[in-house]
Amino acid sequence: MNHRNTINDELKSLNSGLPVGGAEMPYSVPDGYFDGIAAAVMARIKSSTLSAAEEIAQLSPLLAGISRTMPYSVPDQYFSDNLESLYAVVAEEPELSLPGTAGKAMPYTLPEGYFEGLGSQVIQRVEEKPTARVVPMAGRRWMRWAAAAMIGGVMAISGIAYFNQKPKQADVPVSSPQWVATKLNNVSDKEIDEFVRAADVTASSSVKAGHSAKISEVKQLLKGVSQKDLDAFLDQVPEDEELAIN
Amino acid sequence: MALTDRSDAELLIQFRNETTKESAFTSIIKKYQERLYWHIRRMVVDHDDANDVLQNVFIRVWNGLGNFREDAQLYTWLYRIATNESLTFLEQRKKRSAVSLSDVESGLSNKIKADKHFDANKLEWKLQLAIQQLPEKQKLVFLLRYYDEMPYEEMSRTLETSEGALKASYHHAVKKIEDYIKNH
């Protein structure tokens, strides 16, 4: 009980959601299980020490009473003849050989005097052996030069291609002539003509509007100036400036 | 001393000696052939099939006994070979005839019934029919325990199964066979 209280106090201190006061197992146990388990274990211990005959007598008197003699028939002299037939089968096996009979003799044949003459044949072949052909390393110098030239050519072409490449659009400042030219590459001539025409109309309109605004301003400024004074001024101004003023 | 009276250890030593290998092999065959034969015959039923399997077993013994590590009894090793050869034979029969293993079992039941001495009223024949209804492993356990009275410890080494599982299997097999005999 004290132990249970300690556990409950501990659960409370931890603010645990676990049930306080003893957890109950949700499993069920067959009736009388614990009462009979001791006897079951003892029976099992005893059965482990039983002989096969005692065991079957305990398990099934019916089976224990049946004769163990097999009802199958066996050909006469089977077991005594088995040895001979077994040897016949064993002898037929190519990988088997009974000791003292076939031995380990190889079935292959050799030319007469093979081993006697083998040594002299080998020596003869060794003496007649031509010297190895010497391949001069200089003969391969042209290959080295060719390889070097090829590598150098590849590098040169790569370098030229790298430095001559057009700048990327990202490197060209926007509205720069190069940028405009790049953009105009994608615009057709017809579209350009239309744009120019529209731009001329717009531009002449704005010039005219600007021109009329200037005249009214001049008139406002010359409001108190007489015509006589104006003519006298104009006589003094050169023709070019006069045109510019007008 | 008769050849069959020699212990397994002595026979192994003699088998590994080239001069006595043949006589040792002969002794091993004479000592174990009947027990192995009946163990195989109970599995495959037919005598000719049992004969084929038995000869395969002894050929394997001839080839493998030199490397036998003696970490188990010779008898256990022989039984394991005989068991595996019997199961292999039944498996090959199943593949050859493209039938399920249960059909192989019913084929074995038919072979029992086809025996010239078969008598359906005799308990011994009913027992054989009942045995053929068992699953392969359970059949093996029952045969080794009921007929050969093999200790569970040795059976565990032979079949490479725990003793507890073997006991449970045997008890279930006995129950099934009893039910079969009572109902047929």
XYZ file of C-alpha atoms in Angstrom:
430
model
C 0.000 0.000 0.000
C 2.796 2.407 0.837
C 4.407 1.605 -2.462
C 1.125 2.296 -4.245
C 0.780 5.638 -2.429
C 4.312 6.576 -3.433
C 3.516 5.843 -7.058
C 0.287 7.830 -6.876
C 2.072 10.799 -5.309
C 4.676 10.620 -8.014
C 2.020 10.584 -10.731
C 0.320 13.594 -9.179
C 3.591 15.494 -8.957
C 4.182 14.840 -12.646
C 0.635 15.960 -13.502
C 0.342 12.668 -15.302
C -2.855 11.652 -17.068
C -2.374 8.035 -16.023
C -5.098 6.581 -13.779
C -4.297 6.962 -10.131
C -5.087 4.192 -7.665
C -3.922 1.121 -9.564
C -4.150 0.328 -13.242
C -6.438 -2.507 -14.254
C -5.429 -4.890 -17.012
C -7.966 -5.100 -19.817
C -7.177 -8.778 -20.574
C -9.300 -11.691 -19.460
C -8.073 -14.980 -18.035
C -9.916 -18.308 -18.389
C -11.724 -19.433 -15.290
C -9.645 -21.677 -13.044
C -6.477 -21.014 -14.988
C -4.281 -20.209 -12.059
C -5.734 -23.052 -10.034
C -4.777 -25.626 -12.631
C -1.470 -24.321 -13.847
C 0.611 -26.063 -11.195
C -0.771 -29.470 -12.149
C -0.280 -28.782 -15.860
C 3.358 -27.853 -15.364
C 4.007 -30.945 -13.230
C 2.383 -33.166 -15.867
C 4.604 -31.679 -18.511
C 7.700 -32.194 -16.381
C 6.750 -35.806 -15.773
C 6.030 -36.418 -19.460
C 9.510 -35.258 -20.368
C 10.937 -38.134 -18.400
C 8.556 -40.696 -19.835
C 9.702 -43.244 -22.305
C 8.001 -43.385 -25.678
C 5.967 -46.423 -24.621
C 4.836 -44.799 -21.376
C 4.029 -41.593 -23.181
C 1.784 -43.199 -25.809
C 0.110 -45.275 -23.138
C -0.723 -42.072 -21.343
C -1.775 -40.167 -24.436
C -3.724 -42.856 -26.234
C -4.344 -46.370 -24.935
C -5.852 -47.141 -28.351
C -2.627 -46.454 -30.198
C -0.564 -48.011 -27.459
C -2.450 -51.255 -28.027
C -1.826 -51.436 -31.772
C 0.944 -53.768 -32.885
C 4.101 -51.994 -34.027
C 4.779 -54.643 -36.640
C 4.466 -53.014 -40.018
C 1.783 -54.574 -42.181
C 3.794 -53.987 -45.367
C 5.405 -56.917 -47.104
C 9.065 -57.044 -48.029
C 10.500 -59.233 -50.795
C 12.258 -62.336 -49.575
C 15.996 -62.018 -49.013
C 15.722 -58.261 -49.548
C 18.053 -57.252 -46.749
C 20.597 -59.949 -47.430
C 20.629 -59.145 -51.148
C 20.656 -55.423 -50.533
C 24.402 -55.300 -50.133
C 25.120 -56.797 -53.541
C 22.679 -54.566 -55.352
C 24.015 -51.583 -53.455
C 27.581 -52.298 -54.559
C 26.349 -52.627 -58.124
C 24.779 -49.187 -57.887
C 27.838 -47.675 -56.240
C 30.135 -49.118 -58.910
C 28.047 -47.525 -61.643
C 28.599 -44.069 -60.174
C 31.433 -42.589 -62.295
C 32.748 -40.412 -59.487
C 32.854 -43.261 -57.022
C 35.487 -45.905 -56.903
C 35.681 -48.637 -54.356
C 39.093 -48.780 -52.732
C 41.531 -51.352 -54.049
C 39.739 -51.832 -57.326
C 39.789 -48.979 -59.832
C 42.341 -46.939 -57.895
C 43.184 -43.521 -59.193
C 44.479 -44.476 -62.674
C 43.728 -41.921 -65.349
C 42.045 -43.183 -68.491
C 44.138 -40.985 -70.831
C 47.047 -42.276 -72.988
C 50.436 -40.662 -73.591
C 52.874 -40.943 -76.513
C 55.719 -43.356 -75.861
C 58.790 -41.824 -74.278
C 56.974 -38.558 -73.663
C 58.457 -37.711 -70.314
C 61.965 -38.876 -71.314
C 62.136 -36.483 -74.227
C 60.309 -33.632 -72.577
C 63.375 -32.065 -70.958
C 65.420 -31.913 -74.161
C 62.495 -30.523 -76.119
C 62.023 -27.701 -73.649
C 65.718 -26.805 -73.674
C 65.762 -26.813 -77.451
C 62.847 -24.447 -77.610
C 64.470 -22.140 -75.114
C 67.731 -21.938 -77.164
C 65.919 -21.297 -80.424
C 63.840 -18.584 -78.944
C 64.470 -15.354 -80.925
C 65.421 -12.225 -79.121
C 62.586 -9.949 -78.468
C 62.096 -7.214 -81.011
C 63.299 -3.907 -79.722
C 60.880 -1.146 -80.444
C 62.664 2.257 -80.325
C 60.917 4.868 -78.290
C 62.021 7.614 -80.814
C 59.738 6.222 -83.428
C 56.847 7.297 -81.371
C 57.931 10.878 -80.990
C 55.669 12.090 -83.791
C 52.709 10.719 -81.901
C 53.597 12.864 -78.937
C 53.905 15.962 -81.103
C 50.585 15.191 -82.771
C 48.876 14.772 -79.417
C 50.351 18.018 -78.100
C 49.288 19.915 -81.240
C 45.787 18.533 -80.953
C 45.458 19.584 -77.344
C 46.857 23.022 -78.099
C 44.456 23.455 -80.982
C 41.503 22.525 -78.886
C 42.544 24.974 -76.208
C 43.086 27.777 -78.735
C 39.729 27.265 -80.361
C 38.048 27.167 -76.992
C 39.732 30.390 -75.942
C 38.824 32.198 -79.135
C 35.251 31.074 -78.890
C 35.111 32.153 -75.276
C 36.424 35.661 -75.764
C 34.478 36.352 -78.960
C 31.167 35.378 -77.591
C 28.533 38.118 -77.605
C 27.783 39.675 -74.238
C 24.797 38.306 -72.586
C 21.751 40.384 -72.328
C 22.171 40.456 -68.604
C 25.534 42.244 -69.010
C 24.193 44.903 -71.376
C 22.652 47.901 -69.611
C 19.047 48.451 -70.381
C 18.259 51.222 -72.887
C 21.833 51.225 -74.162
C 22.212 51.191 -77.946
C 23.285 47.544 -77.834
C 20.273 46.644 -75.762
C 17.932 48.507 -78.110
C 19.552 46.877 -81.124
C 19.134 43.477 -79.549
C 15.507 44.093 -78.816
C 14.830 45.474 -82.288
C 16.128 42.274 -83.832
C 12.864 40.679 -82.898
C 10.685 43.480 -84.266
C 9.612 43.434 -87.900
C 10.163 46.360 -90.288
C 6.435 46.885 -90.665
C 6.032 47.359 -86.953
C 8.903 49.813 -86.932
C 7.328 51.872 -89.775
C 4.044 52.051 -87.952
C 5.784 53.151 -84.803
C 7.719 55.873 -86.626
C 4.607 57.196 -88.303
C 2.797 57.301 -85.004
C 5.755 58.955 -83.403
C 5.894 61.680 -86.130
C 2.230 62.536 -85.642
C 2.664 62.706 -81.963
C 5.834 64.711 -82.234
C 4.391 67.323 -84.698
C 1.320 67.696 -82.509
C 3.428 68.345 -79.476
C 5.644 70.826 -81.397
C 2.594 72.742 -82.598
C 1.145 72.776 -79.126
C 4.430 74.034 -77.771
C 4.699 76.678 -80.473
C 1.228 78.165 -79.787
C 1.935 78.232 -76.072
C 5.120 80.191 -76.735
C 3.277 82.811 -78.909
C 0.679 83.552 -76.253
C 3.424 83.929 -73.728
C 5.261 86.450 -75.937
C 2.078 88.349 -76.510
C 1.549 88.543 -72.796
C 5.055 89.867 -72.281
C 4.749 92.423 -75.141
C 1.346 93.604 -73.991
C 2.511 97.033 -72.952
C 4.953 97.508 -75.841
C 3.803 99.715 -78.749
C 4.064 98.704 -82.329
C 6.478 101.631 -83.066
C 8.892 100.442 -80.394
C 8.682 96.886 -81.743
C 9.497 97.964 -85.280
C 12.445 99.990 -83.999
C 13.696 96.875 -82.160
C 13.294 94.673 -85.140
C 15.322 97.087 -87.329
C 18.228 96.577 -84.969
C 18.089 92.753 -84.807
C 19.791 90.749 -87.664
C 17.571 88.712 -89.958
C 18.596 85.347 -88.552
C 17.672 86.254 -85.031
C 14.531 87.897 -86.323
C 13.493 84.582 -87.828
C 14.304 82.789 -84.619
C 12.248 85.281 -82.624
C 9.352 84.959 -84.986
C 33.269 -59.855 -32.623
C 30.602 -59.612 -35.252
C 30.965 -56.697 -37.599
C 27.710 -55.174 -36.423
C 28.826 -55.246 -32.805
C 31.468 -52.662 -33.438
C 30.635 -49.259 -32.048
C 29.966 -46.337 -34.323
C 33.224 -44.725 -33.271
C 35.181 -47.835 -34.253
C 33.369 -48.071 -37.560
C 34.188 -44.439 -38.330
C 37.873 -44.971 -37.630
C 37.910 -48.026 -39.870
C 36.003 -46.244 -42.613
C 38.656 -43.528 -42.706
C 41.360 -46.143 -43.166
C 41.690 -47.096 -46.824
C 42.441 -50.720 -46.028
C 39.359 -51.191 -43.846
C 37.016 -48.699 -45.497
C 35.058 -51.309 -47.405
C 34.471 -53.610 -44.449
C 33.445 -50.674 -42.254
C 30.950 -49.504 -44.866
C 29.519 -53.019 -45.077
C 29.116 -53.105 -41.317
C 27.333 -49.772 -41.267
C 24.876 -50.964 -43.900
C 24.140 -54.193 -42.051
C 23.751 -52.373 -38.759
C 21.327 -49.695 -39.936
C 19.691 -50.842 -43.160
C 16.503 -52.254 -41.653
C 15.848 -49.325 -39.394
C 16.488 -46.856 -42.178
C 14.454 -48.925 -44.637
C 11.365 -48.945 -42.444
C 11.737 -45.279 -41.644
C 11.784 -44.573 -45.376
C 9.051 -47.074 -46.208
C 6.652 -45.518 -43.707
C 7.136 -42.240 -45.565
C 6.977 -43.427 -49.159
C 4.879 -46.602 -48.656
C 5.949 -48.422 -51.823
C 8.792 -50.955 -51.532
C 10.434 -50.063 -54.837
C 10.406 -46.391 -53.938
C 11.798 -47.171 -50.499
C 14.531 -49.266 -52.103
C 15.526 -46.392 -54.405
C 15.628 -43.938 -51.544
C 17.579 -46.322 -49.302
C 20.235 -46.838 -51.931
C 20.506 -43.078 -52.436
C 20.960 -42.734 -48.690
C 23.863 -45.178 -48.580
C 25.527 -43.597 -51.587
C 25.438 -40.302 -49.740
C 26.816 -42.042 -46.680
C 29.711 -43.430 -48.722
C 30.489 -39.994 -50.136
C 30.026 -38.032 -46.936
C 31.082 -40.250 -44.054
C 34.716 -39.295 -44.444
C 33.811 -35.703 -43.583
C 31.376 -36.584 -40.812
C 32.221 -34.261 -37.942
C 30.922 -36.524 -35.172
C 29.195 -33.619 -33.455
C 26.108 -35.810 -33.580
C 25.502 -39.539 -33.272
C 26.061 -41.523 -36.441
C 22.532 -42.851 -36.132
C 21.154 -39.290 -35.959
C 23.154 -38.353 -39.043
C 21.912 -41.384 -40.964
C 18.341 -40.692 -39.997
C 18.682 -37.082 -41.122
C 19.948 -38.214 -44.518
C 17.152 -40.774 -44.808
C 14.544 -38.178 -43.832
C 15.839 -35.618 -46.309
C 16.075 -38.167 -49.102
C 12.501 -39.303 -48.427
C 11.187 -35.765 -48.436
C 13.158 -34.967 -51.590
C 11.708 -38.062 -53.236
C 8.165 -37.039 -52.363
C 8.824 -33.475 -53.505
C 10.179 -34.689 -56.852
C 7.177 -36.962 -57.269
C 4.940 -33.982 -56.670
C 6.762 -31.917 -59.283
C 6.855 -34.726 -61.833
C 3.157 -35.314 -61.692
C 2.324 -31.614 -61.163
C 0.034 -32.355 -58.255
C -0.209 -30.833 -54.809
C 1.376 -32.493 -51.848
C -2.039 -33.403 -50.499
C -2.655 -35.303 -53.707
C 0.646 -37.062 -53.169
C -0.629 -38.052 -49.749
C -3.866 -39.384 -51.206
C -1.733 -41.209 -53.771
C 0.146 -42.817 -50.891
C -3.155 -43.777 -49.270
C -4.138 -45.452 -52.525
C -0.862 -47.329 -52.541
C -1.595 -48.595 -49.037
C -4.994 -49.780 -50.153
C -3.420 -51.389 -53.209
C -1.146 -53.586 -51.078
C -2.054 -57.221 -51.570
C -2.284 -57.751 -47.816
C -4.388 -54.670 -47.147
C -7.276 -55.210 -44.781
C -9.371 -52.146 -44.017
C -10.746 -53.717 -40.851
C -7.384 -54.177 -39.229
C -6.138 -51.481 -36.949
C -2.590 -51.707 -38.322
C -3.807 -50.744 -41.796
C -6.092 -48.038 -40.482
C -3.134 -46.629 -38.587
C -1.109 -46.444 -41.804
C -3.933 -44.638 -43.572
C -4.292 -42.262 -40.631
C -0.559 -41.480 -40.679
C -0.755 -40.439 -44.316
C -3.335 -37.774 -43.404
C -0.801 -35.931 -41.251
C 1.242 -32.968 -42.513
C 4.767 -33.880 -43.535
C 6.645 -32.700 -40.451
C 4.057 -34.020 -38.028
C 4.144 -37.374 -39.797
C 7.896 -37.517 -39.337
C 7.658 -36.681 -35.647
C 5.000 -39.305 -35.091
C 6.921 -42.026 -36.961
C 10.183 -41.346 -35.148
C 8.533 -41.312 -31.732
C 5.901 -44.009 -32.138
C 7.847 -46.591 -34.139
C 11.491 -45.795 -33.489
C 10.917 -44.546 -29.930
C 13.471 -41.855 -30.565
C 14.092 -39.566 -27.564
C 12.976 -35.990 -28.088
C 16.519 -34.752 -27.569
C 17.793 -36.875 -30.420
C 14.771 -36.050 -32.557
C 15.498 -32.366 -32.006
C 18.977 -32.859 -33.483
C 17.655 -34.953 -36.349
C 14.883 -32.602 -37.391
C 16.527 -29.405 -36.109
C 13.410 -28.432 -34.205
C 12.984 -27.602 -30.523
C 11.956 -30.366 -28.150
C 8.904 -28.448 -27.015
C 7.654 -28.076 -30.576
C 8.256 -31.761 -31.214
C 6.304 -32.794 -28.126
C 3.410 -30.550 -29.058
C 3.474 -31.869 -32.616
C 3.497 -35.472 -31.414
C 0.604 -34.937 -29.036
C -1.459 -33.331 -31.788
C -0.588 -36.152 -34.178
C -1.720 -38.773 -31.667
C -5.026 -36.959 -31.225
C -5.604 -36.705 -34.990
C -4.774 -40.357 -35.598
C -7.017 -41.462 -32.776
C -9.888 -39.442 -34.186
C -9.306 -40.860 -37.669
C -9.324 -44.442 -36.447
C -12.477 -43.900 -34.407
C -14.285 -42.313 -37.345
C -13.261 -44.817 -40.037
